[in-house]
Amino acid sequence: MAKNIIDATLRFVDKFTSPFRTAVQKAEQNTRKLNSIGKTFQKTGKTISNTGKNLATSVTFPIVALGTAAVKTASDFEASMSKVKAITQASTSDFKKLNDEAISLGAETAFSSTEVADAMTEMAKAGWTTDQILSGMSGVLDAAASSGEQLGTVSTIVADAITGFGLKAKDSSSVADLLTQAANAGTIDIADLGETFKYVAPVAQGMNLSIEDVTTAISA
């Protein structure tokens, strides 16, 4: 009898406490899941943090480098244009024309705006005015691009040749084509032609010989 009572009591207790045990077990399971999720979030957080640091390094540094390069490029261009203004003694309006042309050609051609500005400086040294520089620049650029010579070198040679043979800035394209053709013939390069013109041009003018005549004679 006593055993039956004890068994019944235990069954009652078991039945009564079973929901609580189930709830406790579920709570323990949920706690373990939460702990696992928490660890996963910690790992994910570290990964995101590291990724953020890597992105900051890989993105910020190049941006800073590009910004520095852009500032230097702008500074170089301003310095080159300052030389142009100083040599040409250009008025405010004329200098704006030269500045705008250098920027435009720098965007449209294989040469940078600073290179164009340097070429303008060489042309100004040869005594060219603003209008002459603007008129002759396209021919100089064409000759430099076709020959592979430095733009500054070609601009000096073309400017000197035009002055030496008594030509006009608008003839720069013709002179540039002439120099390029002679250079491509393989007998003499543009730099050598330029040096030769310095000595021959005054004599040629006295003999009524054109730059074409002289170039043909030199290249033969």
CSV table of C-alpha atoms in Angstrom, one decimal:
chain,number,residue,atom,x,y,z
A,1,MET,CA,0.0,0.0,0.0
A,2,ALA,CA,2.7,2.4,1.0
A,3,LYS,CA,4.6,1.7,-2.1
A,4,ASN,CA,1.5,2.4,-4.2
A,5,ILE,CA,1.0,5.7,-2.5
A,6,ILE,CA,4.7,6.6,-3.1
A,7,ASP,CA,4.5,5.7,-6.8
A,8,ALA,CA,1.3,7.6,-7.2
A,9,THR,CA,2.8,10.6,-5.5
A,10,LEU,CA,5.8,10.5,-7.7
A,11,ARG,CA,3.7,10.2,-10.8
A,12,PHE,CA,1.7,13.2,-9.6
A,13,VAL,CA,4.8,15.2,-8.9
A,14,ASP,CA,6.3,14.1,-12.2
A,15,LYS,CA,3.2,15.1,-14.1
A,16,PHE,CA,3.0,18.4,-12.2
A,17,THR,CA,6.6,19.4,-12.7
A,18,SER,CA,7.0,18.1,-16.2
A,19,PRO,CA,6.0,21.3,-17.9
A,20,PHE,CA,8.4,23.2,-15.8
A,21,ARG,CA,11.2,20.9,-16.6
A,22,THR,CA,10.4,21.2,-20.3
A,23,ALA,CA,10.4,24.9,-20.0
A,24,VAL,CA,13.7,24.9,-18.2
A,25,GLN,CA,15.2,22.6,-20.9
A,26,LYS,CA,13.9,24.9,-23.6
A,27,ALA,CA,15.3,27.9,-21.8
A,28,GLU,CA,18.7,26.1,-21.5
A,29,GLN,CA,18.6,25.3,-25.2
A,30,ASN,CA,17.7,28.8,-26.1
A,31,THR,CA,20.5,30.1,-23.9
A,32,ARG,CA,23.0,27.9,-25.7
A,33,LYS,CA,21.7,29.1,-29.1
A,34,LEU,CA,21.9,32.7,-28.0
A,35,ASN,CA,25.5,32.2,-26.8
A,36,SER,CA,26.3,30.5,-30.1
A,37,ILE,CA,24.7,33.4,-32.0
A,38,GLY,CA,26.5,35.9,-29.9
A,39,LYS,CA,29.8,34.3,-30.7
A,40,THR,CA,28.9,34.3,-34.4
A,41,PHE,CA,28.1,38.0,-34.2
A,42,GLN,CA,31.4,38.6,-32.5
A,43,LYS,CA,33.3,36.8,-35.2
A,44,THR,CA,31.2,38.6,-37.9
A,45,GLY,CA,31.9,41.9,-36.1
A,46,LYS,CA,35.6,41.3,-36.1
A,47,THR,CA,35.5,40.3,-39.8
A,48,ILE,CA,33.5,43.5,-40.7
A,49,SER,CA,35.9,45.6,-38.6
A,50,ASN,CA,38.9,44.1,-40.4
A,51,THR,CA,37.2,44.4,-43.7
A,52,GLY,CA,36.5,48.1,-42.9
A,53,LYS,CA,40.1,48.7,-42.0
A,54,ASN,CA,41.2,47.0,-45.2
A,55,LEU,CA,38.8,49.0,-47.2
A,56,ALA,CA,39.9,52.2,-45.5
A,57,THR,CA,43.5,51.3,-46.4
A,58,SER,CA,42.8,50.2,-50.0
A,59,VAL,CA,40.4,52.9,-50.8
A,60,THR,CA,41.5,55.9,-48.8
A,61,PHE,CA,45.2,55.7,-49.6
A,62,PRO,CA,44.6,55.6,-53.4
A,63,ILE,CA,42.2,58.5,-53.1
A,64,VAL,CA,44.7,60.5,-51.1
A,65,ALA,CA,47.4,59.7,-53.7
A,66,LEU,CA,45.2,60.7,-56.6
A,67,GLY,CA,44.3,63.9,-54.8
A,68,THR,CA,48.0,64.7,-54.2
A,69,ALA,CA,48.8,63.9,-57.8
A,70,ALA,CA,46.0,66.2,-59.0
A,71,VAL,CA,47.2,69.0,-56.8
A,72,LYS,CA,50.8,68.6,-58.2
A,73,THR,CA,49.5,68.5,-61.7
A,74,ALA,CA,47.5,71.7,-61.2
A,75,SER,CA,50.5,73.3,-59.6
A,76,ASP,CA,52.8,72.4,-62.4
A,77,PHE,CA,50.3,73.7,-65.0
A,78,GLU,CA,50.0,77.0,-63.1
A,79,ALA,CA,53.8,77.4,-62.9
A,80,SER,CA,54.1,76.7,-66.7
A,81,MET,CA,51.4,79.2,-67.6
A,82,SER,CA,53.0,81.8,-65.3
A,83,LYS,CA,56.1,81.5,-67.5
A,84,VAL,CA,54.0,82.0,-70.6
A,85,LYS,CA,52.5,85.1,-69.2
A,86,ALA,CA,55.8,86.5,-68.1
A,87,ILE,CA,57.5,86.0,-71.5
A,88,THR,CA,54.5,87.1,-73.7
A,89,GLN,CA,53.5,89.9,-71.4
A,90,ALA,CA,50.0,88.9,-72.4
A,91,SER,CA,47.1,91.0,-71.2
A,92,THR,CA,44.5,89.5,-68.9
A,93,SER,CA,42.2,88.6,-71.8
A,94,ASP,CA,45.0,87.2,-74.0
A,95,PHE,CA,46.3,85.1,-71.1
A,96,LYS,CA,42.9,83.7,-70.5
A,97,LYS,CA,42.8,82.6,-74.2
A,98,LEU,CA,46.2,80.9,-73.8
A,99,ASN,CA,45.2,79.3,-70.6
A,100,ASP,CA,41.9,78.0,-72.0
A,101,GLU,CA,43.7,76.7,-75.1
A,102,ALA,CA,46.2,74.8,-73.1
A,103,ILE,CA,43.5,73.2,-71.0
A,104,SER,CA,41.4,72.3,-74.1
A,105,LEU,CA,44.4,70.8,-76.0
A,106,GLY,CA,45.4,68.9,-72.9
A,107,ALA,CA,42.0,67.3,-72.8
A,108,GLU,CA,41.7,66.6,-76.6
A,109,THR,CA,45.2,65.5,-77.5
A,110,ALA,CA,47.9,63.1,-76.4
A,111,PHE,CA,49.7,65.9,-74.5
A,112,SER,CA,49.0,67.2,-71.1
A,113,SER,CA,48.0,70.8,-70.4
A,114,THR,CA,51.3,71.3,-68.8
A,115,GLU,CA,53.2,70.1,-71.8
A,116,VAL,CA,51.2,72.4,-74.0
A,117,ALA,CA,52.0,75.3,-71.7
A,118,ASP,CA,55.7,74.4,-71.9
A,119,ALA,CA,55.4,74.4,-75.7
A,120,MET,CA,53.8,77.8,-75.5
A,121,THR,CA,56.7,79.0,-73.5
A,122,GLU,CA,59.2,78.0,-76.1
A,123,MET,CA,57.2,79.7,-78.8
A,124,ALA,CA,57.0,82.8,-76.7
A,125,LYS,CA,60.8,82.7,-76.3
A,126,ALA,CA,61.0,82.8,-80.1
A,127,GLY,CA,59.1,86.1,-80.1
A,128,TRP,CA,55.6,84.8,-80.9
A,129,THR,CA,52.6,86.8,-79.9
A,130,THR,CA,49.5,85.4,-78.3
A,131,ASP,CA,47.7,85.2,-81.7
A,132,GLN,CA,50.7,83.5,-83.3
A,133,ILE,CA,50.9,80.9,-80.5
A,134,LEU,CA,47.2,80.2,-80.8
A,135,SER,CA,47.4,79.9,-84.6
A,136,GLY,CA,50.5,77.8,-84.7
A,137,MET,CA,50.0,75.4,-81.8
A,138,SER,CA,48.0,72.8,-83.7
A,139,GLY,CA,50.8,72.3,-86.3
A,140,VAL,CA,53.4,71.9,-83.5
A,141,LEU,CA,51.3,69.3,-81.7
A,142,ASP,CA,50.8,67.4,-85.0
A,143,ALA,CA,54.5,67.3,-85.7
A,144,ALA,CA,55.4,66.2,-82.2
A,145,ALA,CA,52.8,63.4,-82.3
A,146,SER,CA,53.9,62.2,-85.7
A,147,SER,CA,57.6,62.3,-85.1
A,148,GLY,CA,57.6,61.1,-81.5
A,149,GLU,CA,59.9,64.0,-80.5
A,150,GLN,CA,59.4,66.0,-77.3
A,151,LEU,CA,56.7,68.6,-77.7
A,152,GLY,CA,59.0,71.3,-76.3
A,153,THR,CA,61.7,70.5,-78.7
A,154,VAL,CA,59.4,70.5,-81.7
A,155,SER,CA,57.8,73.8,-80.7
A,156,THR,CA,61.2,75.4,-80.5
A,157,ILE,CA,62.2,74.1,-83.9
A,158,VAL,CA,59.0,75.0,-85.6
A,159,ALA,CA,59.0,78.5,-84.1
A,160,ASP,CA,62.6,79.1,-85.1
A,161,ALA,CA,62.1,77.8,-88.6
A,162,ILE,CA,59.1,80.0,-89.2
A,163,THR,CA,61.0,83.0,-87.9
A,164,GLY,CA,64.2,82.1,-89.7
A,165,PHE,CA,62.5,81.7,-93.1
A,166,GLY,CA,60.2,84.7,-92.7
A,167,LEU,CA,57.0,82.7,-92.5
A,168,LYS,CA,53.9,83.2,-90.5
A,169,ALA,CA,52.4,81.4,-87.5
A,170,LYS,CA,49.6,80.1,-89.7
A,171,ASP,CA,52.2,78.2,-91.7
A,172,SER,CA,53.1,76.1,-88.7
A,173,SER,CA,51.0,73.1,-89.9
A,174,SER,CA,52.8,73.2,-93.3
A,175,VAL,CA,56.2,73.4,-91.6
A,176,ALA,CA,55.3,70.7,-89.2
A,177,ASP,CA,54.2,68.4,-92.1
A,178,LEU,CA,57.5,69.2,-93.9
A,179,LEU,CA,59.6,68.3,-90.8
A,180,THR,CA,57.6,65.1,-90.2
A,181,GLN,CA,58.0,63.9,-93.8
A,182,ALA,CA,61.7,64.5,-93.8
A,183,ALA,CA,62.1,62.8,-90.4
A,184,ASN,CA,60.0,59.8,-91.6
A,185,ALA,CA,62.1,59.5,-94.7
A,186,GLY,CA,64.8,58.3,-92.3
A,187,THR,CA,67.7,60.4,-93.5
A,188,ILE,CA,67.6,63.1,-90.8
A,189,ASP,CA,65.5,63.6,-87.7
A,190,ILE,CA,63.6,66.7,-86.6
A,191,ALA,CA,66.2,67.8,-84.1
A,192,ASP,CA,69.0,67.7,-86.7
A,193,LEU,CA,66.8,69.7,-89.1
A,194,GLY,CA,66.2,72.3,-86.5
A,195,GLU,CA,69.9,72.8,-85.8
A,196,THR,CA,70.6,73.0,-89.6
A,197,PHE,CA,67.9,75.6,-90.1
A,198,LYS,CA,69.5,77.9,-87.6
A,199,TYR,CA,72.6,78.2,-89.8
A,200,VAL,CA,71.0,77.8,-93.2
A,201,ALA,CA,67.9,80.0,-92.9
A,202,PRO,CA,69.6,83.4,-93.1
A,203,VAL,CA,71.6,82.3,-96.1
A,204,ALA,CA,68.6,80.7,-97.8
A,205,GLN,CA,66.6,83.9,-97.5
A,206,GLY,CA,69.3,85.8,-99.2
A,207,MET,CA,69.3,83.3,-102.0
A,208,ASN,CA,65.5,83.3,-102.2
A,209,LEU,CA,65.4,79.6,-101.3
A,210,SER,CA,62.3,78.4,-99.5
A,211,ILE,CA,62.2,76.1,-96.5
A,212,GLU,CA,61.0,73.4,-98.8
A,213,ASP,CA,64.0,73.8,-101.0
A,214,VAL,CA,66.3,73.7,-98.0
A,215,THR,CA,64.6,70.6,-96.5
A,216,THR,CA,64.8,68.8,-99.8
A,217,ALA,CA,68.5,69.6,-100.1
A,218,ILE,CA,69.3,68.5,-96.6
A,219,SER,CA,67.2,65.3,-96.7
A,220,ALA,CA,68.6,64.2,-100.1
